C-alpha positions as semicolon CSV with decimal commas, in nm:
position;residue;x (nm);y (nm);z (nm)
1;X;5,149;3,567;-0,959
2;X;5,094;3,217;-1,143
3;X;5,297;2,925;-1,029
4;X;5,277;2,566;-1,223
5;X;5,212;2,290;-0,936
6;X;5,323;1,983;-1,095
7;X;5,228;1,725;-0,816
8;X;4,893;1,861;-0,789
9;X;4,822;1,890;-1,218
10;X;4,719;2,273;-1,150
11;X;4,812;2,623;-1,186
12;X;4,770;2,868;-0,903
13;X;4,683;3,234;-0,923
14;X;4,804;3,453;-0,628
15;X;4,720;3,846;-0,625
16;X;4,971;4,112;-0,620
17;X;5,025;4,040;-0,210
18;X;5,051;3,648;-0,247
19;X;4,699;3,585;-0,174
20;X;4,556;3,277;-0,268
21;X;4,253;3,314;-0,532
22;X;4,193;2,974;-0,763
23;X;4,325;2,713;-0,934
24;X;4,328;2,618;-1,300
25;X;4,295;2,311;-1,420
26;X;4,248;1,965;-1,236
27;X;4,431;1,633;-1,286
28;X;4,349;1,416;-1,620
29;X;4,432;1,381;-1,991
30;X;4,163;1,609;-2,205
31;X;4,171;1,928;-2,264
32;X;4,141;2,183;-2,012
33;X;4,293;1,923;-1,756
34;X;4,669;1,893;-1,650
35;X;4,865;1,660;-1,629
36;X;5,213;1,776;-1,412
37;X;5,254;2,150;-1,578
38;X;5,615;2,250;-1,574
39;X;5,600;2,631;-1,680
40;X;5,357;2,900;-1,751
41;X;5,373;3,237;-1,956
42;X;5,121;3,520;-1,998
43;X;5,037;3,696;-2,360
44;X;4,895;4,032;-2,398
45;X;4,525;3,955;-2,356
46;X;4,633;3,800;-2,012
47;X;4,554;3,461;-2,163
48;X;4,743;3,187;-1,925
49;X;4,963;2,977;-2,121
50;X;5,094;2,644;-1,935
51;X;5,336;2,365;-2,010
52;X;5,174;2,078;-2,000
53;X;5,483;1,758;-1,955
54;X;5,267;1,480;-1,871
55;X;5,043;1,567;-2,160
56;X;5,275;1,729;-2,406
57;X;5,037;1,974;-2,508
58;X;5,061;2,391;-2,468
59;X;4,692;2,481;-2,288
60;X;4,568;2,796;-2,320
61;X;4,331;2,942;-2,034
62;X;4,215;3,310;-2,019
63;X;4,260;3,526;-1,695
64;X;3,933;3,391;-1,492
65;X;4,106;3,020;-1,570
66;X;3,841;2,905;-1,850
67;X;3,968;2,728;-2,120
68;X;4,057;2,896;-2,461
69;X;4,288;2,612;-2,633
70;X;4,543;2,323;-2,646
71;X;4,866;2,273;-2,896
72;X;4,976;1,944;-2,912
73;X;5,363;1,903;-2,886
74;X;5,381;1,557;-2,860
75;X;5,390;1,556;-3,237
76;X;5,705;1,804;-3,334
77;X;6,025;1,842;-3,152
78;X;5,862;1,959;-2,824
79;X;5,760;1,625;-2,668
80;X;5,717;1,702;-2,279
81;X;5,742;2,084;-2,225
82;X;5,890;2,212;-1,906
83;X;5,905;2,590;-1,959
84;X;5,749;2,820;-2,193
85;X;5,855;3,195;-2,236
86;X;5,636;3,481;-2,445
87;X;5,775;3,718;-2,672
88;X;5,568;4,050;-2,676
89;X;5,797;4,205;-2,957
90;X;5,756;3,862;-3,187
91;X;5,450;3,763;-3,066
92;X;5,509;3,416;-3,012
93;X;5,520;3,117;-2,760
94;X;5,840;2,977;-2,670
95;X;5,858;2,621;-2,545
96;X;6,172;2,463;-2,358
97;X;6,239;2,104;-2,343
98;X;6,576;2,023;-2,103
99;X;6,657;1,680;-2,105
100;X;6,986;1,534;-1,919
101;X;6,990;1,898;-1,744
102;X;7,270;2,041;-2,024
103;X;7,016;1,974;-2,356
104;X;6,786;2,279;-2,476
105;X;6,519;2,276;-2,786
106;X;6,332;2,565;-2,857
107;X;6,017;2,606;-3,070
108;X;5,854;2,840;-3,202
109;X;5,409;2,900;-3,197
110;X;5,289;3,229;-3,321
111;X;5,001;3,311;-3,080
112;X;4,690;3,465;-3,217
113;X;4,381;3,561;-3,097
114;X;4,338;3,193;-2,862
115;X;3,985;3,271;-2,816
């Protein structure tokens, strides 16, 4: 299990009986750091994909929580992500921005090989 912790700028991994085993991440700015992640999504390759709001970036970690990549969204019409979702089928990244609660954007990222 992965949950986003937004207050503490980190993503938790839990095992398959809700056992605590690290966190990703760490509170800052750069890459590899987060800054109030809002959603998370795993490809094939088990890389972690997180939403990174306070940033508006996409960062990419693999499955031991080292870091692979970041997409900046600040740029295109994903400023502040707050969920992302992953296509096997497509093979791409969806990003969700809600603003006002009733508003929804989606984008588009193919995902390659992040490493």
């Amino acid at each position: 299990m992965i949950v986003s912790d937004f207050h503490n700028h980190c993503v938790k991994i839990f095992d398959s009986q809700g056992q605590f085993q690290f966190c990703i991440g760490c509170a800052g700015s750069e890459a590899g750091r987060l800054n109030a992640p809002t959603g998370v999504a795993v490809d094939l390759q088990d890389n972690i994909m997180v939403a990174d709001w306070g940033s508006s970036s996409i960062q990419v970690f693999n499955s031991e929580g080292s870091f692979l990549a970041s997409v900046n969204t600040a740029g295109d019409q994903l400023y502040g992500p707050q969920g992302l979702a992953y296509c096997t089928k497509a093979n791409q990244l969806v990003g969700l921005l809600t603003q006002e609660i009733t508003a929804s954007m989606f984008t588009s990222v193919p995902c390659n090989d992040w490493s």
